[in-house]
Short mmCIF file of C-alpha atoms in Angstrom, two decimals:
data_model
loop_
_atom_site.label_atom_id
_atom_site.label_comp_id
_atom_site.label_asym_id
_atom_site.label_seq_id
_atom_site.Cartn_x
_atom_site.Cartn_y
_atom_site.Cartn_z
CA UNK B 147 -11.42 31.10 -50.06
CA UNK B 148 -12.17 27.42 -49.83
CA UNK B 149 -8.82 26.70 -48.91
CA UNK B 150 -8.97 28.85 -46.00
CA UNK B 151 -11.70 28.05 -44.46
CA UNK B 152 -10.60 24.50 -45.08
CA UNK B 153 -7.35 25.27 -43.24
CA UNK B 154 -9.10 27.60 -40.34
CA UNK B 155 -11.48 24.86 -39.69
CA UNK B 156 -9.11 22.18 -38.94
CA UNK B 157 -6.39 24.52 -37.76
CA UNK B 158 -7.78 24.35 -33.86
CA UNK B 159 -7.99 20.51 -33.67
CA UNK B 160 -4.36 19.87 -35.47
CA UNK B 161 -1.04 22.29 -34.58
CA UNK B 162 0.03 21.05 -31.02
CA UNK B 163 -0.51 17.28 -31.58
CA UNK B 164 2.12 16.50 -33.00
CA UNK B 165 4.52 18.05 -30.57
CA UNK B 166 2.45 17.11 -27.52
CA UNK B 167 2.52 13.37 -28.64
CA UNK B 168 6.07 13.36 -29.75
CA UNK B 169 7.47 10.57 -32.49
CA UNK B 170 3.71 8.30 -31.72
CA UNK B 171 1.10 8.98 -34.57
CA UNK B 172 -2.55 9.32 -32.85
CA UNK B 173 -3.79 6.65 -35.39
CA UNK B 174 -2.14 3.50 -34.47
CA UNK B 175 -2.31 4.56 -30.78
CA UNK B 176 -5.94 4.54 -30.85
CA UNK B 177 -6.17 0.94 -32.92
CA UNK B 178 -4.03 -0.29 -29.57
CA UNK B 179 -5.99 -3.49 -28.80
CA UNK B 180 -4.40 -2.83 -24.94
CA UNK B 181 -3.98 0.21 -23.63
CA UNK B 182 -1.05 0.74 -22.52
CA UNK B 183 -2.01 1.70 -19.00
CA UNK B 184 -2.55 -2.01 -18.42
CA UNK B 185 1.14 -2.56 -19.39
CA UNK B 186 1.97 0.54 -16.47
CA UNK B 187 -0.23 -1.13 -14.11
CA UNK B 188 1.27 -4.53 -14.68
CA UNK B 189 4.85 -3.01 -14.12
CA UNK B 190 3.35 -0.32 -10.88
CA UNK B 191 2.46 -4.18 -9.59
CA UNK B 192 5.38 -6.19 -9.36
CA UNK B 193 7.11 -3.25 -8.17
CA UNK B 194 5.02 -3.37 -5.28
CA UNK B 195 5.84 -6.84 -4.46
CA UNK B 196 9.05 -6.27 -4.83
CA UNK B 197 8.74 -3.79 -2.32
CA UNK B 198 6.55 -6.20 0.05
CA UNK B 199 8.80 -8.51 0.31
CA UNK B 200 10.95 -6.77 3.13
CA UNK B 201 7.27 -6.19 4.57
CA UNK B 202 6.79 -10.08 5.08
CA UNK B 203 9.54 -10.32 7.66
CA UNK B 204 9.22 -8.40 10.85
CA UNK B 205 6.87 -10.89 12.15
CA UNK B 206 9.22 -13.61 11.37
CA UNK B 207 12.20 -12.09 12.87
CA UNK B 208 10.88 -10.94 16.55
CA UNK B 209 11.73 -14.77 18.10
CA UNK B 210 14.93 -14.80 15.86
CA UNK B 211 16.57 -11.90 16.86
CA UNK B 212 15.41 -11.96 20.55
CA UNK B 213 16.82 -15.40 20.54
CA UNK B 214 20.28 -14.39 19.21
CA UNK B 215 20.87 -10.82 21.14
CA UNK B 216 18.02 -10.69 23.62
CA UNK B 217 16.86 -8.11 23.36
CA UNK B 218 13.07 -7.48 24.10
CA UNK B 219 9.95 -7.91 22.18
CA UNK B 220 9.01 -4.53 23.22
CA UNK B 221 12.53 -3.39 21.52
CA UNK B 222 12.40 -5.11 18.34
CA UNK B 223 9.02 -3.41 18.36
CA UNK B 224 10.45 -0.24 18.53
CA UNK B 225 11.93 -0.43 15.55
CA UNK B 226 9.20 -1.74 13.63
CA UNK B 227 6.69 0.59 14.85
CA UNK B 228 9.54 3.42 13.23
CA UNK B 229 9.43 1.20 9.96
CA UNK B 230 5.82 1.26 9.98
CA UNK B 231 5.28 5.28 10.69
CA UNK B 232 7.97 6.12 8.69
CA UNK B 233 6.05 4.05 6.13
CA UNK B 234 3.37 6.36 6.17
CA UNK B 235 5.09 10.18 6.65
CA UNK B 236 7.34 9.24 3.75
CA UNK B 237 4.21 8.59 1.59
CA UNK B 238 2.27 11.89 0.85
CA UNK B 239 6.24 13.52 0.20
CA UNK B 240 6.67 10.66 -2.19
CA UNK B 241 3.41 11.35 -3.93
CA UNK B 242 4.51 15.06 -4.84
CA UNK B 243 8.15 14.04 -5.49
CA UNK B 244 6.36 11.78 -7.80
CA UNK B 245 4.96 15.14 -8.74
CA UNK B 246 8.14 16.79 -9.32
CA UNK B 247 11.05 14.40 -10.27
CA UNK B 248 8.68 11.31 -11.97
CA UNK B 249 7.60 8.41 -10.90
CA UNK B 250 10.51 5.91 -12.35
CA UNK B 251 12.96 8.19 -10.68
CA UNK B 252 11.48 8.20 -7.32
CA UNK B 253 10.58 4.50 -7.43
CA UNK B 254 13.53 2.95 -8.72
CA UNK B 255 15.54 5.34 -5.82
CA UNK B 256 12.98 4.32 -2.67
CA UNK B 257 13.84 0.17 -4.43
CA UNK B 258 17.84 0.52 -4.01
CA UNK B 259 16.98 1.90 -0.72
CA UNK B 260 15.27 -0.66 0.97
CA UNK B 261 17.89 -3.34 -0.80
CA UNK B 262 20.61 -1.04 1.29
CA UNK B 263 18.89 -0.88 4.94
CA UNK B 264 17.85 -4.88 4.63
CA UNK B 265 21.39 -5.35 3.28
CA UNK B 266 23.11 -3.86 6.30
CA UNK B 267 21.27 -5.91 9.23
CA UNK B 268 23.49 -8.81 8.54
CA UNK B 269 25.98 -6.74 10.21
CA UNK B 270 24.30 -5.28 13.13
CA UNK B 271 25.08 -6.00 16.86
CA UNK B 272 23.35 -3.50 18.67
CA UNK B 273 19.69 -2.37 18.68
CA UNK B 274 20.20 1.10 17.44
CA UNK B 275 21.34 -0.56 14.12
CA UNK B 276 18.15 -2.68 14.04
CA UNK B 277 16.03 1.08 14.47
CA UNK B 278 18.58 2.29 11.62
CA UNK B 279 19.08 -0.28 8.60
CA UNK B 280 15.00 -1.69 9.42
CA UNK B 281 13.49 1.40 10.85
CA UNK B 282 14.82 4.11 9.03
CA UNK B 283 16.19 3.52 5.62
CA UNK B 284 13.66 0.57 4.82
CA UNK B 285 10.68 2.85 6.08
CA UNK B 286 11.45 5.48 4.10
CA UNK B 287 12.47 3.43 1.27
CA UNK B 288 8.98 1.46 1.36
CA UNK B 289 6.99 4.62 2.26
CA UNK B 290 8.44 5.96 -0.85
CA UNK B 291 6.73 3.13 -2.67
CA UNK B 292 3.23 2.98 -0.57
CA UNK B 293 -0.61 3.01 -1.98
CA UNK B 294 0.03 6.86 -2.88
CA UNK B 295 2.25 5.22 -5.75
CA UNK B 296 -0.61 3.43 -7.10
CA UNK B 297 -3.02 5.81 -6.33
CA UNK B 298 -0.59 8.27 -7.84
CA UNK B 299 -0.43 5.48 -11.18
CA UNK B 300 -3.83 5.38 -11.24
CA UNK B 301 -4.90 8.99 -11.05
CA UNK B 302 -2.88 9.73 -14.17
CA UNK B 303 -3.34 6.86 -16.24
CA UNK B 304 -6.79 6.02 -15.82
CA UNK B 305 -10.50 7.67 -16.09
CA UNK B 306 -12.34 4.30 -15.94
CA UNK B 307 -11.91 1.27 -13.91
CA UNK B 308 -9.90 3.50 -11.36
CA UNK B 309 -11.80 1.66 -8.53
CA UNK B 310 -10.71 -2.34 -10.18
CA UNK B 311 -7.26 -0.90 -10.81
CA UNK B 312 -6.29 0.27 -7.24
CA UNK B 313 -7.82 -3.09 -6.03
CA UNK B 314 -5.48 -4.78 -8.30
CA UNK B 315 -2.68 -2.67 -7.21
CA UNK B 316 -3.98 -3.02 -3.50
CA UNK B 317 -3.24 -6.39 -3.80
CA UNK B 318 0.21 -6.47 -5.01
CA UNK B 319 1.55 -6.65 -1.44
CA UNK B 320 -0.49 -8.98 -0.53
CA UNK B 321 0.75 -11.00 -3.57
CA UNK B 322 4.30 -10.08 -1.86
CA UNK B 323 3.15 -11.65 1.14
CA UNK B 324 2.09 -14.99 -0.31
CA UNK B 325 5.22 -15.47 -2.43
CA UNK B 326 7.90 -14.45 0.26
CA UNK B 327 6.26 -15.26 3.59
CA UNK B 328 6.65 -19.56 2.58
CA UNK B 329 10.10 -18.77 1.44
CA UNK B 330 11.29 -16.25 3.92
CA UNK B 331 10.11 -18.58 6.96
CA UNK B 332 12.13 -21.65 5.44
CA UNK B 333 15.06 -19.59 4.91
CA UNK B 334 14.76 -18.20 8.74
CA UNK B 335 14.16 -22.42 9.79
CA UNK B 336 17.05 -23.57 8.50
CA UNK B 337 19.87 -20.95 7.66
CA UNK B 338 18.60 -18.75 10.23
CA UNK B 339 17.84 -14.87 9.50
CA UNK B 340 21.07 -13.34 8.07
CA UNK B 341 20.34 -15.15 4.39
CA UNK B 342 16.57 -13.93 4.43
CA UNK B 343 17.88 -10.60 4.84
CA UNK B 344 20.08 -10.80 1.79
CA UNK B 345 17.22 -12.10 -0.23
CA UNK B 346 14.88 -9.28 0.58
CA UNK B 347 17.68 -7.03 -0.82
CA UNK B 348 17.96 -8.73 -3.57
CA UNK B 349 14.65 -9.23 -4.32
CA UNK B 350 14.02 -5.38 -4.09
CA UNK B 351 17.32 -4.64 -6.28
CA UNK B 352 15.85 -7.24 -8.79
CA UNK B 353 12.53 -4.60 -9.69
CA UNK B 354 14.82 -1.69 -10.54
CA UNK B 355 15.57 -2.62 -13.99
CA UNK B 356 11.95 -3.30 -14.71
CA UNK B 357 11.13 -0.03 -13.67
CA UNK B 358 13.25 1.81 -15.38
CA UNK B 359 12.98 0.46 -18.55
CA UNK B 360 9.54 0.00 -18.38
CA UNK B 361 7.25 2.61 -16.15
CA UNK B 362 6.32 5.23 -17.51
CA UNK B 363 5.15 8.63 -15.74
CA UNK B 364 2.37 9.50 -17.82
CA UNK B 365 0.20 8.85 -21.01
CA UNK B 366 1.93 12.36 -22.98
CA UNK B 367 5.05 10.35 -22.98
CA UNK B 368 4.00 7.62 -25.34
CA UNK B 369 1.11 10.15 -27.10
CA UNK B 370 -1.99 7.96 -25.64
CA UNK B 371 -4.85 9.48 -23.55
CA UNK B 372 -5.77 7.62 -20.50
CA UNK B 373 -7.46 4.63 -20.49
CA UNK B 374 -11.19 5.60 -20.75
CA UNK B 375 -10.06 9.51 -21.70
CA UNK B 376 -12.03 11.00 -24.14
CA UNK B 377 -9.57 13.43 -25.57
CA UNK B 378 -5.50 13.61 -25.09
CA UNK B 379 -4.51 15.25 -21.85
CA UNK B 380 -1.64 17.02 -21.50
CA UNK B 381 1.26 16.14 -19.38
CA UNK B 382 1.77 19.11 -16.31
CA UNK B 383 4.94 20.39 -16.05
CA UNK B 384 6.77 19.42 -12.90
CA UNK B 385 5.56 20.64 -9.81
CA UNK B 386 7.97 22.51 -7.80
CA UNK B 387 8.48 22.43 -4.11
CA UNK B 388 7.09 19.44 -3.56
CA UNK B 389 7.88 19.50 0.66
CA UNK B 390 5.54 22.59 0.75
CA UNK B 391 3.08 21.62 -1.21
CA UNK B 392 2.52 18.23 1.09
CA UNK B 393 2.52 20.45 3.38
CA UNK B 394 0.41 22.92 2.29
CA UNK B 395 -2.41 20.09 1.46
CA UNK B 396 -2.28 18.76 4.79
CA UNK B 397 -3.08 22.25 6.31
CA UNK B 398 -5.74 22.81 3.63
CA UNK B 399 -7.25 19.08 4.19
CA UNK B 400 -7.21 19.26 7.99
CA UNK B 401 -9.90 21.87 7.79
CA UNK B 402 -12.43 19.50 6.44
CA UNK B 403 -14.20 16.84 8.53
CA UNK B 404 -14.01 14.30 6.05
CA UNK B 405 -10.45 13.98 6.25
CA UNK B 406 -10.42 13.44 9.95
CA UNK B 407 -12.63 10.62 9.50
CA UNK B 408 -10.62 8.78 6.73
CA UNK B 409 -7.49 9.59 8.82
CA UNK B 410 -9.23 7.98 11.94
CA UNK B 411 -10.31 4.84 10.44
CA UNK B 412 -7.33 4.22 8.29
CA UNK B 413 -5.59 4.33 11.36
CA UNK B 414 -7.73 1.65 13.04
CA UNK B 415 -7.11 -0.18 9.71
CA UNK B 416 -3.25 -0.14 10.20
CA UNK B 417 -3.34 -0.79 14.03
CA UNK B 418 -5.27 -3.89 13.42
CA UNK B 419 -4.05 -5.42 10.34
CA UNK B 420 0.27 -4.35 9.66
CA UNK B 421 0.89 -3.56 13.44
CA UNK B 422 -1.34 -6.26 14.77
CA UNK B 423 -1.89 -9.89 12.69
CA UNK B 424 1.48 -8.85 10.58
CA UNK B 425 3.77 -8.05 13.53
CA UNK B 426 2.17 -10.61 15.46
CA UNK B 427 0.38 -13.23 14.17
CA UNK B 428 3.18 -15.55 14.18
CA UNK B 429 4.73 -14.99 17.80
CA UNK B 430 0.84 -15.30 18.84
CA UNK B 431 0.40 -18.40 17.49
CA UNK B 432 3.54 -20.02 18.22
CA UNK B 433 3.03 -18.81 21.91
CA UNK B 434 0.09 -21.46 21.95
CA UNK B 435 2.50 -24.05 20.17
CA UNK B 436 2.08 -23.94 16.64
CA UNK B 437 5.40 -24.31 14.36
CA UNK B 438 6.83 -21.38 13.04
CA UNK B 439 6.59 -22.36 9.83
CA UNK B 440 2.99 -23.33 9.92
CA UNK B 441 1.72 -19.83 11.55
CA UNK B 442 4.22 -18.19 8.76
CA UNK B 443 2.05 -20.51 6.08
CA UNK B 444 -1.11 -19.27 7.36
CA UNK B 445 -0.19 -16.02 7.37
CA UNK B 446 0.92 -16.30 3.17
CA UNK B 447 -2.48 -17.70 2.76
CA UNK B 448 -4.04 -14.55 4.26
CA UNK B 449 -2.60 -13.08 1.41
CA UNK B 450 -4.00 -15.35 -0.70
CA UNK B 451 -7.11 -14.28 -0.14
CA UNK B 452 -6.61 -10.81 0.67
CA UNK B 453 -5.55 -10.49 -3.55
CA UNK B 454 -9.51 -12.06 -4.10
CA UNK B 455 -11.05 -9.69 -1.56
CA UNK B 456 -9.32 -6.49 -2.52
CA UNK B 457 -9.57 -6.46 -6.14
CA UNK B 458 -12.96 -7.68 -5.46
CA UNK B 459 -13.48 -4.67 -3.29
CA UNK B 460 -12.06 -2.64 -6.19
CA UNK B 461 -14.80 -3.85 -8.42
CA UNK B 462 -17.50 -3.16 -5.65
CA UNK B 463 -16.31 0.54 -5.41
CA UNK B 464 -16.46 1.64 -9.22
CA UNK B 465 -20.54 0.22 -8.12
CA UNK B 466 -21.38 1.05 -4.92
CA UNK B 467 -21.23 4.15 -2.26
CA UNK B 468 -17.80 3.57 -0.77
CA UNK B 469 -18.42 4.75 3.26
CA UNK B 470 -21.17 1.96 3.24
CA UNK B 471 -18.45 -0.10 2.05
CA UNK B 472 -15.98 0.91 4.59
CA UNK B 473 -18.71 0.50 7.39
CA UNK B 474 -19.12 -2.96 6.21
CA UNK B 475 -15.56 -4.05 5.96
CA UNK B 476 -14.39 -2.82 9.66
CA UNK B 477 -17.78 -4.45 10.92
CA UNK B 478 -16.72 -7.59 10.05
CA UNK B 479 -12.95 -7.29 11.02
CA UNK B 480 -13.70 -6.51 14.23
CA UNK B 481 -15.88 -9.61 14.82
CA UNK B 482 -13.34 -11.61 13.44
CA UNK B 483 -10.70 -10.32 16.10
CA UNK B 484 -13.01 -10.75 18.74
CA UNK B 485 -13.05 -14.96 18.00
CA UNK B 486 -8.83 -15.29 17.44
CA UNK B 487 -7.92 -15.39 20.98
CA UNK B 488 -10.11 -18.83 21.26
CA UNK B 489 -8.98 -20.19 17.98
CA UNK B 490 -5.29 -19.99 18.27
CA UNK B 491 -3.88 -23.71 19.16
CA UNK B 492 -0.98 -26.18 18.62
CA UNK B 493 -2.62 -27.47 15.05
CA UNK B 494 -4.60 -26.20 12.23
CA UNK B 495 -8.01 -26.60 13.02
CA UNK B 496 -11.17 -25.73 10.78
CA UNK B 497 -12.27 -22.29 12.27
CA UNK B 498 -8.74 -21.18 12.19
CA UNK B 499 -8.83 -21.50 8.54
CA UNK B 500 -11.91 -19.94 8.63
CA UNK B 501 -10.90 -17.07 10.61
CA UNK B 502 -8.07 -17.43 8.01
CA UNK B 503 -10.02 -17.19 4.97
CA UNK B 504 -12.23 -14.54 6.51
CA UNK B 505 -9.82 -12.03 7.89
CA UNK B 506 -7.99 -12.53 4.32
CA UNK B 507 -11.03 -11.34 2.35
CA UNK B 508 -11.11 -8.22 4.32
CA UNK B 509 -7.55 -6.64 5.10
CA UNK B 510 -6.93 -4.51 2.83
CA UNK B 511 -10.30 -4.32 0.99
CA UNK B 512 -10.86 -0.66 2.81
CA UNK B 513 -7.92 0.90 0.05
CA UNK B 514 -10.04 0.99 -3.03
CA UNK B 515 -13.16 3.28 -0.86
CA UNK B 516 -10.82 4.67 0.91
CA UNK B 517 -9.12 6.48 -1.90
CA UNK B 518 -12.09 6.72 -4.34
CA UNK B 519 -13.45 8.92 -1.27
CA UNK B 520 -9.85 10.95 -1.03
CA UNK B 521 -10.85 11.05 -5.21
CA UNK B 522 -14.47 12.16 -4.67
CA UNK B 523 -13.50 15.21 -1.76
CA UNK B 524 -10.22 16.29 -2.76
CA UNK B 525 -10.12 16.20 -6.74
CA UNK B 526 -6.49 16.48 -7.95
CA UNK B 527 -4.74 16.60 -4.62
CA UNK B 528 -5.86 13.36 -3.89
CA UNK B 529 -2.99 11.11 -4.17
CA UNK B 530 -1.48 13.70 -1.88
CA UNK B 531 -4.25 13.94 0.42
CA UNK B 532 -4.36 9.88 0.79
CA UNK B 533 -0.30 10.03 1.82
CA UNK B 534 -1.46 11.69 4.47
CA UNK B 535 -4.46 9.34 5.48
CA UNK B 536 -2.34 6.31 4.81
CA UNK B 537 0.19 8.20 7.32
CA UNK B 538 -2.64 7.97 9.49
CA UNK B 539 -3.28 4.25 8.50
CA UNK B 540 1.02 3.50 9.92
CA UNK B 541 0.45 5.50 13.00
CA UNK B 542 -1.98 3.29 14.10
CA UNK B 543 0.19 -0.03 12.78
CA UNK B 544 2.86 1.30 14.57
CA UNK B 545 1.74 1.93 18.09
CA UNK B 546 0.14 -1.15 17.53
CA UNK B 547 3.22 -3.37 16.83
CA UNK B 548 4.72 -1.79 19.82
CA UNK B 549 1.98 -1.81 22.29
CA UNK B 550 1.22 -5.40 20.84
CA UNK B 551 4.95 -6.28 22.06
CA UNK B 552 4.68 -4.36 25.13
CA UNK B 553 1.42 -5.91 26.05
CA UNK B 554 2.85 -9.32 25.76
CA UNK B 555 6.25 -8.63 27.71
CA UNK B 556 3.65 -7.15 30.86
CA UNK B 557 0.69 -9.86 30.40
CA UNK B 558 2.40 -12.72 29.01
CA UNK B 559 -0.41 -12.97 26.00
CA UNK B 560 -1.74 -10.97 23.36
CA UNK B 561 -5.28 -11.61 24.47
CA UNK B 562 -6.09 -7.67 25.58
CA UNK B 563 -4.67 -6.58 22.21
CA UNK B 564 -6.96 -9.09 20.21
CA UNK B 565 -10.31 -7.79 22.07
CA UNK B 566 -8.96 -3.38 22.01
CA UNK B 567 -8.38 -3.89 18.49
CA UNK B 568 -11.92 -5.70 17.78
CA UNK B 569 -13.81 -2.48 19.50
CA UNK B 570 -11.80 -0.28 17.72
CA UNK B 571 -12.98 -1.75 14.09
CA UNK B 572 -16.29 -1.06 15.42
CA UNK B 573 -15.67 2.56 16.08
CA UNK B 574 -14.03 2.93 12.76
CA UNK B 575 -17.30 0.74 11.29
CA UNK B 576 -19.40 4.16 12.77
CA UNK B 577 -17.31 6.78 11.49
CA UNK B 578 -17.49 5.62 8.36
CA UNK B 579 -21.00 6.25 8.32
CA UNK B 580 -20.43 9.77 9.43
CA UNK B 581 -18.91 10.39 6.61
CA UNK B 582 -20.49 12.90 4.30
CA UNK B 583 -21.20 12.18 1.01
CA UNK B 584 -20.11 14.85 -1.83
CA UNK B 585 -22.62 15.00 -5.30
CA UNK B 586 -20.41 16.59 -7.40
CA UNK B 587 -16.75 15.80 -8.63
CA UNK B 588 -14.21 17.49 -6.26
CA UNK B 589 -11.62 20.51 -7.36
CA UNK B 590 -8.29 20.71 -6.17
CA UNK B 591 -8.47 21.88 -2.63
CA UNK B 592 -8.68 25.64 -2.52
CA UNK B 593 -5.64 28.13 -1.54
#
């Protein structure tokens, strides 16, 4: 009798352990000094900047290129605004491929990619090619590999620190930005554009062995819980028919107000930081006679800063209510904007750096409230439900990045673009406030 009730009272904590944690013993996993979702993280990073690094040249290419085939700033434009959308539409797909197929499958695929549209612009002579090899296959390669990855990293691998984590993450292409951007602009100086090309496919080819070898698509597959889990969680199967169940989530989510109001400000975000200061910063400022390479600088040191201010924001999130957050960010983006058109100048000049230091605090510090409020409505769709806000978020960098262009080539300055994008923070700064809160943790959204 003893024996039995020995065996019947461990019996329900024991039998599918060992075949849900494979060849890993639960022992030494739980003496792990670092979890191994710091080691995920760590890869999910440099994968991003691997990624960013084709990010860091449109603006540097738009004198370039119109100085070589002359074609139009309006045109080149064109096919960054398709880079930038496709960015986002490719992104909530990605998430339930992600879903369906893995993340190191779907990540290491969106890397070789990019390496193959940056790699084929050292051949093109017509414009169509430019909205091809930089438009299409790098957009969707790059929106393959967009926040929903590390929201999509995060969600599964973490229960604490999920607010510090997609700062960190957040900040990876900003990291991409401050490593390439001083590179890429001496490469375009002196041996002209072709050879910067080659380096951003290179650069993105270079990540695909350290993703394969090293991500990992969830906990299950090394027999750990995730970080901050109190007991082991399975690992779903795969989820089939991933196209109509994006789908399906958009349709559910666009019958909620919240998600109108993250998709509205998002899109403000994108229009005035990746279709706006990205795009064109550096025609802007060389417009008013600053170097190349100097506006190119100061745009890598945006990034410097915009690493401190995000994962800064991501530590402010896991404490504070994240639409107040939001409200505060776009606030003081908007002011910001509203000073640059009487800062720009031949030099360097204190307030620029200001401005500088300012604007690189802030640009991407709306991700981590922005997707612990996709968390906080939308449960385990989430990641999915964020692919489509951050669709929102390249919308509005892409119209941006053409009307930016288009602006210039009718007014000859970029003036009425710095002052429409400064009301517009302030709009988003309001609807962020709309936004309702929710007191208890979100389920998936309902059939």
């Amino acid at each position: 009798m003893t024996q039995t009730t020995d065996a019947s009272a461990v019996e329900p904590a024991q039998p599918a352990e060992p075949a849900e944690r494979g060849p890993r013993p639960a022992g030494p996993a739980r003496t792990r000094r670092i979890h191994r979702a710091w080691f995920v993280a760590a890869v999910a990073f440099v994968t991003i900047i691997g990624a960013a690094a084709f990010r860091s040249v449109p603006g540097l290419l738009i004198d370039p290129l119109h100085a070589e085939f002359g074609w139009s700033r309006g045109t080149i434009g064109a096919a960054v605004s398709v880079n930038l959308a496709l960015y986002g539409l490719t992104a909530p797909f990605a998430a339930a491929l992600m879903d369906r197929f893995g993340i190191r499958r779907v990540v290491a695929v969106a890397l070789v990619v990019i390496a193959l549209g940056s790699g084929l612009t050292v051949w093109m002579t017509a414009a169509w090619q430019l909205l091809l090899c930089w438009g299409l296959l790098v957009g969707l390669g790059t929106g393959s590999m967009a926040l929903a990855f590390a929201a999509t990293v995060t969600n599964r691998w973490f229960t604490e620190r999920r607010g510090l984590v997609t700062g960190i993450l957040t900040a990876a292409s900003a990291s991409g930005q401050l490593i390439f951007l001083p590179l890429l602009s001496w490469i375009v100086t002196h041996h002209q554009w072709r050879p910067a090309a080659v380096t951003v496919a290179l650069a993105a080819l270079a990540v695909v062995p350290f993703v394969w070898l090293l991500l990992r698509d969830h906990p299950a597959d090394v027999g750990l819980e995730p970080y901050g889990a109190r007991e082991f969680v399975p690992k779903p199967p795969p989820a089939a028919g991933a196209a109509r169940r994006t789908v399906a989530v958009l349709l559910r989510a666009a019958r909620t107000g919240p998600f109108w109001l993250l998709a509205g400000t998002f899109a403000i975000c994108g229009a005035s930081t990746n279709g706006l200061i990205q795009t064109h910063f550096v025609p802007a400022a060389h417009d008013h006679g600053m170097p190349v390479r100097t506006a190119a600088s100061l745009l890598a040191v945006i990034g410097v800063f915009d690493v401190v201010g995000t994962v800064a924001s991501g530590w402010f999130t896991d404490r504070f209510e994240p639409r107040r957050l939001l409200a505060v960010y776009y606030a003081l983006r908007g002011v910001s904007l509203l000073f640059l058109p009487v800062l720009l100048g031949p030099s360097v000049h204190p307030p620029m750096l200001f401005f500088i230091v300012f604007y690189g605090l802030d640009w991407v510090a709306t991700v981590p409230p922005t997707i612990a409020l996709c968390r906080e409505h939308y449960g385990e769709d989430s990641a999915i439900v964020f692919g489509w806000v951050l669709a929102s978020h390249q919308v509005g960098a892409a119209l941006v990045a053409f009307l930016g262009g288009l602006a210039h080539d009718v007014f000859g300055t970029y003036t009425p673009v710095w002052y429409a994008s400064g009301a517009l923070c302030a709009a988003a700064a309001l609807m962020a406030l709309v936004i309702r809160r929710r007191p208890a943790a979100a389920a998936p959204l309902a059939a």
